[in-house]
Amino acid sequence: KIARAAGPMDGVTVFEIGPGPGGLTRALVASGARKVIAVEYDPRAILALQSLKEASDGVLEIVQADALEIDLPALAQSLGALPPYVVVANLPYNIATPLLTGWMEQIHGRPDLYRELVLMFQKEVAQRIAAKPSTKAYGRLSVLCQWLCDCKLMFDVPASAFTPPPKVTSSIVRLVPRKPTSAQPEFSMMEKITAAAFGQRRKMIRGSLKEYVPFIEECGLREEARAEELNVGDFVSLAACASKARL
């Protein structure tokens, strides 16, 4: 079901992060993908995947690496694969957010790099990615992801689907990169502004973003608003003004 959520895979290069014993990997290999590149850190899992690799007729490549340290596009190119790539993964929860942020930065630089990302997160994190303004879940991750991608919650995965079962429910999110319609602010500026705004989300933005007050006025935003009241476009405008000033 997770593999199907990514749509047709014919001729596409697919990345999987943390394949473990290979349950999802098998579905990806059978999907018609040109190549499946599985990035796994644990040598025990790599050993367990060998028989699947041998049976894949060259489709499956297994790479032992720390997913936080590896450049997926560079890895793909070294294996002769060209973009756009697809990422389908049941992400290790402890590194899911930094991985996602890193991919968003890559998409910011090259919107054509990935066709889509279909990712499993802890349900609360998935809800934050897709959250709307003026809701409790809306925050930095919502803004960064929705700025660059169309984000859709696909379905939940109950704890009983895993062995051993975790104590949390998981959810699948599909992120499809959008082509920018205008000049984009620097990614680092968006990170900086959203971190400051939501780091003190109960404060009015004139307090949490006090160094940006001239740009708040320039963008026509209310200084009395709180971070959760600003939509993604508001943050983009604010970051664009600040990027021009090279703050």
PDB file of C-alpha atoms in Angstrom:
ATOM      1  CA  LYS A   1       0.000   0.000   0.000  1.00  0.00           C
ATOM      2  CA  ILE A   2       2.896   2.380   0.741  1.00  0.00           C
ATOM      3  CA  ALA A   3       4.568   1.569  -2.575  1.00  0.00           C
ATOM      4  CA  ARG A   4       1.279   2.126  -4.444  1.00  0.00           C
ATOM      5  CA  ALA A   5       0.862   5.541  -2.775  1.00  0.00           C
ATOM      6  CA  ALA A   6       3.812   6.780  -4.831  1.00  0.00           C
ATOM      7  CA  GLY A   7       2.066   6.116  -8.128  1.00  0.00           C
ATOM      8  CA  PRO A   8       3.581   4.436 -11.213  1.00  0.00           C
ATOM      9  CA  MET A   9       7.252   3.543 -10.775  1.00  0.00           C
ATOM     10  CA  ASP A  10       8.065   2.321 -14.285  1.00  0.00           C
ATOM     11  CA  GLY A  11      11.574   3.375 -15.241  1.00  0.00           C
ATOM     12  CA  VAL A  12      12.088   5.488 -12.082  1.00  0.00           C
ATOM     13  CA  THR A  13      14.977   5.363  -9.604  1.00  0.00           C
ATOM     14  CA  VAL A  14      13.624   4.932  -6.077  1.00  0.00           C
ATOM     15  CA  PHE A  15      15.446   5.537  -2.810  1.00  0.00           C
ATOM     16  CA  GLU A  16      14.497   3.679   0.336  1.00  0.00           C
ATOM     17  CA  ILE A  17      15.942   4.776   3.665  1.00  0.00           C
ATOM     18  CA  GLY A  18      16.234   2.176   6.423  1.00  0.00           C
ATOM     19  CA  PRO A  19      14.856  -0.897   4.622  1.00  0.00           C
ATOM     20  CA  GLY A  20      15.432  -3.179   7.610  1.00  0.00           C
ATOM     21  CA  PRO A  21      14.470  -6.756   6.696  1.00  0.00           C
ATOM     22  CA  GLY A  22      13.019  -5.625   3.368  1.00  0.00           C
ATOM     23  CA  GLY A  23       9.221  -5.728   3.602  1.00  0.00           C
ATOM     24  CA  LEU A  24       8.751  -2.472   1.693  1.00  0.00           C
ATOM     25  CA  THR A  25      11.852  -3.155  -0.425  1.00  0.00           C
ATOM     26  CA  ARG A  26      10.193  -6.216  -1.963  1.00  0.00           C
ATOM     27  CA  ALA A  27       7.192  -4.146  -3.020  1.00  0.00           C
ATOM     28  CA  LEU A  28       9.452  -1.468  -4.529  1.00  0.00           C
ATOM     29  CA  VAL A  29      11.518  -4.027  -6.471  1.00  0.00           C
ATOM     30  CA  ALA A  30       8.262  -5.491  -7.833  1.00  0.00           C
ATOM     31  CA  SER A  31       6.877  -2.057  -8.753  1.00  0.00           C
ATOM     32  CA  GLY A  32       8.618  -1.749 -12.129  1.00  0.00           C
ATOM     33  CA  ALA A  33      11.233   0.734 -10.858  1.00  0.00           C
ATOM     34  CA  ARG A  34      14.384   0.914 -12.959  1.00  0.00           C
ATOM     35  CA  LYS A  35      16.494   0.872  -9.831  1.00  0.00           C
ATOM     36  CA  VAL A  36      15.842   0.704  -6.077  1.00  0.00           C
ATOM     37  CA  ILE A  37      18.664   2.124  -3.964  1.00  0.00           C
ATOM     38  CA  ALA A  38      18.318   1.015  -0.350  1.00  0.00           C
ATOM     39  CA  VAL A  39      20.381   2.966   2.184  1.00  0.00           C
ATOM     40  CA  GLU A  40      20.884   0.965   5.379  1.00  0.00           C
ATOM     41  CA  TYR A  41      23.195   1.513   8.343  1.00  0.00           C
ATOM     42  CA  ASP A  42      22.775  -1.806  10.184  1.00  0.00           C
ATOM     43  CA  PRO A  43      24.996  -4.602   8.786  1.00  0.00           C
ATOM     44  CA  ARG A  44      22.524  -7.221  10.062  1.00  0.00           C
ATOM     45  CA  ALA A  45      19.794  -5.790   7.840  1.00  0.00           C
ATOM     46  CA  ILE A  46      22.171  -5.621   4.886  1.00  0.00           C
ATOM     47  CA  LEU A  47      22.910  -9.320   5.334  1.00  0.00           C
ATOM     48  CA  ALA A  48      19.179 -10.084   5.441  1.00  0.00           C
ATOM     49  CA  LEU A  49      18.657  -8.172   2.163  1.00  0.00           C
ATOM     50  CA  GLN A  50      21.272 -10.091   0.158  1.00  0.00           C
ATOM     51  CA  SER A  51      18.920 -12.800  -1.093  1.00  0.00           C
ATOM     52  CA  LEU A  52      16.477 -10.141  -2.299  1.00  0.00           C
ATOM     53  CA  LYS A  53      19.286  -8.350  -4.112  1.00  0.00           C
ATOM     54  CA  GLU A  54      20.356 -11.556  -5.833  1.00  0.00           C
ATOM     55  CA  ALA A  55      16.793 -12.204  -6.986  1.00  0.00           C
ATOM     56  CA  SER A  56      16.207  -8.636  -8.225  1.00  0.00           C
ATOM     57  CA  ASP A  57      17.989  -8.937 -11.604  1.00  0.00           C
ATOM     58  CA  GLY A  58      20.143  -5.916 -10.871  1.00  0.00           C
ATOM     59  CA  VAL A  59      17.260  -3.670  -9.787  1.00  0.00           C
ATOM     60  CA  LEU A  60      18.216  -3.487  -6.096  1.00  0.00           C
ATOM     61  CA  GLU A  61      21.355  -1.719  -4.910  1.00  0.00           C
ATOM     62  CA  ILE A  62      22.182  -1.823  -1.203  1.00  0.00           C
ATOM     63  CA  VAL A  63      24.387   0.921   0.212  1.00  0.00           C
ATOM     64  CA  GLN A  64      25.665   0.814   3.780  1.00  0.00           C
ATOM     65  CA  ALA A  65      25.681   4.414   5.000  1.00  0.00           C
ATOM     66  CA  ASP A  66      24.320   6.858   7.543  1.00  0.00           C
ATOM     67  CA  ALA A  67      21.350   8.462   5.783  1.00  0.00           C
ATOM     68  CA  LEU A  68      22.113  11.811   7.449  1.00  0.00           C
ATOM     69  CA  GLU A  69      25.592  11.844   5.913  1.00  0.00           C
ATOM     70  CA  ILE A  70      24.876  10.684   2.367  1.00  0.00           C
ATOM     71  CA  ASP A  71      24.023  12.823  -0.671  1.00  0.00           C
ATOM     72  CA  LEU A  72      21.280  10.861  -2.440  1.00  0.00           C
ATOM     73  CA  PRO A  73      21.525  12.600  -5.860  1.00  0.00           C
ATOM     74  CA  ALA A  74      25.312  12.144  -5.912  1.00  0.00           C
ATOM     75  CA  LEU A  75      24.866   8.486  -4.958  1.00  0.00           C
ATOM     76  CA  ALA A  76      22.320   7.987  -7.737  1.00  0.00           C
ATOM     77  CA  GLN A  77      24.581   9.593 -10.320  1.00  0.00           C
ATOM     78  CA  SER A  78      27.461   7.337  -9.257  1.00  0.00           C
ATOM     79  CA  LEU A  79      25.176   4.403 -10.061  1.00  0.00           C
ATOM     80  CA  GLY A  80      24.177   5.837 -13.429  1.00  0.00           C
ATOM     81  CA  ALA A  81      20.692   6.987 -12.381  1.00  0.00           C
ATOM     82  CA  LEU A  82      19.192  10.301 -13.465  1.00  0.00           C
ATOM     83  CA  PRO A  83      16.529  12.518 -11.821  1.00  0.00           C
ATOM     84  CA  PRO A  84      13.743  12.972 -11.039  1.00  0.00           C
ATOM     85  CA  TYR A  85      14.009  10.485  -8.184  1.00  0.00           C
ATOM     86  CA  VAL A  86      11.364   9.110  -5.853  1.00  0.00           C
ATOM     87  CA  VAL A  87      11.932   8.531  -2.136  1.00  0.00           C
ATOM     88  CA  VAL A  88       9.741   5.923  -0.444  1.00  0.00           C
ATOM     89  CA  ALA A  89      10.653   5.096   3.129  1.00  0.00           C
ATOM     90  CA  ASN A  90       9.532   4.080   6.577  1.00  0.00           C
ATOM     91  CA  LEU A  91      11.889   6.587   8.154  1.00  0.00           C
ATOM     92  CA  PRO A  92      13.711   5.876  11.409  1.00  0.00           C
ATOM     93  CA  TYR A  93      11.804   8.200  13.748  1.00  0.00           C
ATOM     94  CA  ASN A  94      14.904   9.550  15.493  1.00  0.00           C
ATOM     95  CA  ILE A  95      16.286  11.065  12.263  1.00  0.00           C
ATOM     96  CA  ALA A  96      13.070  11.670  10.293  1.00  0.00           C
ATOM     97  CA  THR A  97      12.854  15.444  10.798  1.00  0.00           C
ATOM     98  CA  PRO A  98      16.485  16.293   9.925  1.00  0.00           C
ATOM     99  CA  LEU A  99      16.272  14.012   6.879  1.00  0.00           C
ATOM    100  CA  LEU A 100      13.112  15.755   5.703  1.00  0.00           C
ATOM    101  CA  THR A 101      14.599  19.214   6.251  1.00  0.00           C
ATOM    102  CA  GLY A 102      17.684  18.213   4.255  1.00  0.00           C
ATOM    103  CA  TRP A 103      15.530  17.033   1.349  1.00  0.00           C
ATOM    104  CA  MET A 104      13.561  20.280   1.441  1.00  0.00           C
ATOM    105  CA  GLU A 105      16.823  22.201   1.132  1.00  0.00           C
ATOM    106  CA  GLN A 106      17.775  20.094  -1.893  1.00  0.00           C
ATOM    107  CA  ILE A 107      14.350  20.705  -3.463  1.00  0.00           C
ATOM    108  CA  HIS A 108      14.762  24.430  -2.849  1.00  0.00           C
ATOM    109  CA  GLY A 109      17.983  24.355  -4.857  1.00  0.00           C
ATOM    110  CA  ARG A 110      16.635  22.018  -7.557  1.00  0.00           C
ATOM    111  CA  PRO A 111      12.839  21.571  -7.695  1.00  0.00           C
ATOM    112  CA  ASP A 112      13.217  18.983 -10.471  1.00  0.00           C
ATOM    113  CA  LEU A 113      15.407  16.648  -8.386  1.00  0.00           C
ATOM    114  CA  TYR A 114      12.606  14.567  -6.855  1.00  0.00           C
ATOM    115  CA  ARG A 115       9.289  13.585  -8.414  1.00  0.00           C
ATOM    116  CA  GLU A 116       7.839  12.911  -4.983  1.00  0.00           C
ATOM    117  CA  LEU A 117       8.572  11.663  -1.479  1.00  0.00           C
ATOM    118  CA  VAL A 118       6.277   9.137   0.211  1.00  0.00           C
ATOM    119  CA  LEU A 119       7.381   8.915   3.819  1.00  0.00           C
ATOM    120  CA  MET A 120       6.278   7.343   7.073  1.00  0.00           C
ATOM    121  CA  PHE A 121       6.467   9.414  10.245  1.00  0.00           C
ATOM    122  CA  GLN A 122       5.123   9.203  13.740  1.00  0.00           C
ATOM    123  CA  LYS A 123       1.517  10.399  13.343  1.00  0.00           C
ATOM    124  CA  GLU A 124       2.057  13.638  15.286  1.00  0.00           C
ATOM    125  CA  VAL A 125       4.965  14.613  13.002  1.00  0.00           C
ATOM    126  CA  ALA A 126       2.930  13.788   9.888  1.00  0.00           C
ATOM    127  CA  GLN A 127       0.124  16.015  11.161  1.00  0.00           C
ATOM    128  CA  ARG A 128       2.591  18.865  11.678  1.00  0.00           C
ATOM    129  CA  ILE A 129       3.794  18.579   8.075  1.00  0.00           C
ATOM    130  CA  ALA A 130       0.265  18.972   6.682  1.00  0.00           C
ATOM    131  CA  ALA A 131      -1.138  21.333   9.345  1.00  0.00           C
ATOM    132  CA  LYS A 132      -2.957  24.549   8.457  1.00  0.00           C
ATOM    133  CA  PRO A 133      -2.388  28.001  10.027  1.00  0.00           C
ATOM    134  CA  SER A 134      -4.099  28.795  13.335  1.00  0.00           C
ATOM    135  CA  THR A 135      -3.980  25.150  14.453  1.00  0.00           C
ATOM    136  CA  LYS A 136      -1.986  23.633  17.286  1.00  0.00           C
ATOM    137  CA  ALA A 137       0.034  21.378  14.954  1.00  0.00           C
ATOM    138  CA  TYR A 138       1.048  24.228  12.600  1.00  0.00           C
ATOM    139  CA  GLY A 139       4.703  25.111  12.947  1.00  0.00           C
ATOM    140  CA  ARG A 140       8.145  25.355  11.375  1.00  0.00           C
ATOM    141  CA  LEU A 141       7.904  21.977   9.624  1.00  0.00           C
ATOM    142  CA  SER A 142       4.498  22.890   8.175  1.00  0.00           C
ATOM    143  CA  VAL A 143       5.868  26.083   6.658  1.00  0.00           C
ATOM    144  CA  LEU A 144       9.090  24.623   5.228  1.00  0.00           C
ATOM    145  CA  CYS A 145       7.341  21.643   3.634  1.00  0.00           C
ATOM    146  CA  GLN A 146       4.263  23.451   2.323  1.00  0.00           C
ATOM    147  CA  TRP A 147       6.432  26.243   0.927  1.00  0.00           C
ATOM    148  CA  LEU A 148       8.152  23.807  -1.422  1.00  0.00           C
ATOM    149  CA  CYS A 149       5.740  20.890  -1.814  1.00  0.00           C
ATOM    150  CA  ASP A 150       2.123  19.878  -2.025  1.00  0.00           C
ATOM    151  CA  CYS A 151       1.722  17.836   1.172  1.00  0.00           C
ATOM    152  CA  LYS A 152      -0.974  15.224   1.665  1.00  0.00           C
ATOM    153  CA  LEU A 153      -1.698  12.853   4.546  1.00  0.00           C
ATOM    154  CA  MET A 154      -2.324   9.494   2.893  1.00  0.00           C
ATOM    155  CA  PHE A 155      -3.241   6.971   5.616  1.00  0.00           C
ATOM    156  CA  ASP A 156      -2.359   5.776   9.111  1.00  0.00           C
ATOM    157  CA  VAL A 157      -0.371   2.635   9.869  1.00  0.00           C
ATOM    158  CA  PRO A 158      -1.360   0.974  13.157  1.00  0.00           C
ATOM    159  CA  ALA A 159       1.229  -0.246  15.634  1.00  0.00           C
ATOM    160  CA  SER A 160       0.048  -3.816  15.004  1.00  0.00           C
ATOM    161  CA  ALA A 161       1.592  -3.627  11.499  1.00  0.00           C
ATOM    162  CA  PHE A 162       5.060  -3.815  13.059  1.00  0.00           C
ATOM    163  CA  THR A 163       6.994  -6.489  14.907  1.00  0.00           C
ATOM    164  CA  PRO A 164       7.560  -5.655  17.689  1.00  0.00           C
ATOM    165  CA  PRO A 165       4.699  -3.108  17.761  1.00  0.00           C
ATOM    166  CA  PRO A 166       5.725   0.440  18.746  1.00  0.00           C
ATOM    167  CA  LYS A 167       3.740   2.495  21.221  1.00  0.00           C
ATOM    168  CA  VAL A 168       2.702   5.027  18.596  1.00  0.00           C
ATOM    169  CA  THR A 169       0.606   5.197  15.432  1.00  0.00           C
ATOM    170  CA  SER A 170       2.402   6.059  12.195  1.00  0.00           C
ATOM    171  CA  SER A 171       1.172   7.984   9.160  1.00  0.00           C
ATOM    172  CA  ILE A 172       2.179   8.189   5.513  1.00  0.00           C
ATOM    173  CA  VAL A 173       2.706  11.611   3.923  1.00  0.00           C
ATOM    174  CA  ARG A 174       3.126  12.287   0.207  1.00  0.00           C
ATOM    175  CA  LEU A 175       5.148  15.374  -0.739  1.00  0.00           C
ATOM    176  CA  VAL A 176       5.236  16.508  -4.369  1.00  0.00           C
ATOM    177  CA  PRO A 177       7.694  19.337  -5.137  1.00  0.00           C
ATOM    178  CA  ARG A 178       6.223  22.423  -6.777  1.00  0.00           C
ATOM    179  CA  LYS A 179       7.950  24.568  -9.354  1.00  0.00           C
ATOM    180  CA  PRO A 180       8.530  28.049  -7.895  1.00  0.00           C
ATOM    181  CA  THR A 181       6.330  30.741  -9.402  1.00  0.00           C
ATOM    182  CA  SER A 182       8.571  33.640  -8.362  1.00  0.00           C
ATOM    183  CA  ALA A 183      11.972  34.412  -6.861  1.00  0.00           C
ATOM    184  CA  GLN A 184      12.502  32.393  -3.705  1.00  0.00           C
ATOM    185  CA  PRO A 185      14.050  33.540  -0.435  1.00  0.00           C
ATOM    186  CA  GLU A 186      17.150  31.785   0.829  1.00  0.00           C
ATOM    187  CA  PHE A 187      16.423  28.465   2.512  1.00  0.00           C
ATOM    188  CA  SER A 188      18.632  29.392   5.472  1.00  0.00           C
ATOM    189  CA  MET A 189      16.581  32.556   5.980  1.00  0.00           C
ATOM    190  CA  MET A 190      13.307  30.616   6.019  1.00  0.00           C
ATOM    191  CA  GLU A 191      14.826  28.233   8.561  1.00  0.00           C
ATOM    192  CA  LYS A 192      16.048  31.107  10.707  1.00  0.00           C
ATOM    193  CA  ILE A 193      12.768  33.043  10.683  1.00  0.00           C
ATOM    194  CA  THR A 194      10.498  30.028  11.275  1.00  0.00           C
ATOM    195  CA  ALA A 195      12.738  28.752  14.075  1.00  0.00           C
ATOM    196  CA  ALA A 196      12.605  32.156  15.812  1.00  0.00           C
ATOM    197  CA  ALA A 197       8.863  32.615  15.272  1.00  0.00           C
ATOM    198  CA  PHE A 198       7.751  29.170  16.431  1.00  0.00           C
ATOM    199  CA  GLY A 199      10.439  28.901  19.103  1.00  0.00           C
ATOM    200  CA  GLN A 200       8.373  31.519  20.981  1.00  0.00           C
ATOM    201  CA  ARG A 201       4.992  30.836  19.416  1.00  0.00           C
ATOM    202  CA  ARG A 202       2.983  32.422  22.230  1.00  0.00           C
ATOM    203  CA  LYS A 203       4.686  35.776  21.662  1.00  0.00           C
ATOM    204  CA  MET A 204       3.526  38.353  19.163  1.00  0.00           C
ATOM    205  CA  ILE A 205       5.870  38.446  16.183  1.00  0.00           C
ATOM    206  CA  ARG A 206       7.084  41.916  17.127  1.00  0.00           C
ATOM    207  CA  GLY A 207       8.721  40.116  20.067  1.00  0.00           C
ATOM    208  CA  SER A 208       9.712  36.750  18.607  1.00  0.00           C
ATOM    209  CA  LEU A 209      10.907  38.390  15.367  1.00  0.00           C
ATOM    210  CA  LYS A 210      12.026  41.731  16.744  1.00  0.00           C
ATOM    211  CA  GLU A 211      15.086  41.957  14.469  1.00  0.00           C
ATOM    212  CA  TYR A 212      12.743  41.660  11.477  1.00  0.00           C
ATOM    213  CA  VAL A 213      10.238  44.359  12.489  1.00  0.00           C
ATOM    214  CA  PRO A 214      11.091  46.656   9.523  1.00  0.00           C
ATOM    215  CA  PHE A 215      10.342  43.774   7.148  1.00  0.00           C
ATOM    216  CA  ILE A 216       7.147  42.874   9.012  1.00  0.00           C
ATOM    217  CA  GLU A 217       5.961  46.430   8.309  1.00  0.00           C
ATOM    218  CA  GLU A 218       7.186  46.272   4.687  1.00  0.00           C
ATOM    219  CA  CYS A 219       5.190  43.066   4.106  1.00  0.00           C
ATOM    220  CA  GLY A 220       2.041  44.557   5.624  1.00  0.00           C
ATOM    221  CA  LEU A 221       1.874  41.991   8.418  1.00  0.00           C
ATOM    222  CA  ARG A 222       0.404  42.729  11.837  1.00  0.00           C
ATOM    223  CA  GLU A 223       3.054  43.055  14.524  1.00  0.00           C
ATOM    224  CA  GLU A 224       0.472  41.805  17.038  1.00  0.00           C
ATOM    225  CA  ALA A 225       0.017  38.495  15.169  1.00  0.00           C
ATOM    226  CA  ARG A 226       1.470  35.275  16.529  1.00  0.00           C
ATOM    227  CA  ALA A 227       3.487  32.877  14.402  1.00  0.00           C
ATOM    228  CA  GLU A 228       0.620  30.412  13.964  1.00  0.00           C
ATOM    229  CA  GLU A 229      -1.538  33.168  12.429  1.00  0.00           C
ATOM    230  CA  LEU A 230       0.877  33.738   9.530  1.00  0.00           C
ATOM    231  CA  ASN A 231       0.338  31.603   6.457  1.00  0.00           C
ATOM    232  CA  VAL A 232       3.134  30.111   4.358  1.00  0.00           C
ATOM    233  CA  GLY A 233       3.009  33.025   1.915  1.00  0.00           C
ATOM    234  CA  ASP A 234       3.502  35.493   4.775  1.00  0.00           C
ATOM    235  CA  PHE A 235       6.671  33.709   5.875  1.00  0.00           C
ATOM    236  CA  VAL A 236       7.931  33.572   2.285  1.00  0.00           C
ATOM    237  CA  SER A 237       7.399  37.326   1.854  1.00  0.00           C
ATOM    238  CA  LEU A 238       9.110  38.090   5.155  1.00  0.00           C
ATOM    239  CA  ALA A 239      12.092  35.845   4.359  1.00  0.00           C
ATOM    240  CA  ALA A 240      12.366  37.320   0.853  1.00  0.00           C
ATOM    241  CA  CYS A 241      12.614  40.858   2.281  1.00  0.00           C
ATOM    242  CA  ALA A 242      15.181  39.754   4.859  1.00  0.00           C
ATOM    243  CA  SER A 243      17.179  37.804   2.234  1.00  0.00           C
ATOM    244  CA  LYS A 244      17.454  40.949   0.096  1.00  0.00           C
ATOM    245  CA  ALA A 245      18.814  42.831   3.098  1.00  0.00           C
ATOM    246  CA  ARG A 246      21.273  39.952   3.762  1.00  0.00           C
ATOM    247  CA  LEU A 247      20.436  39.736   7.453  1.00  0.00           C
TER     248      LEU A 247
END
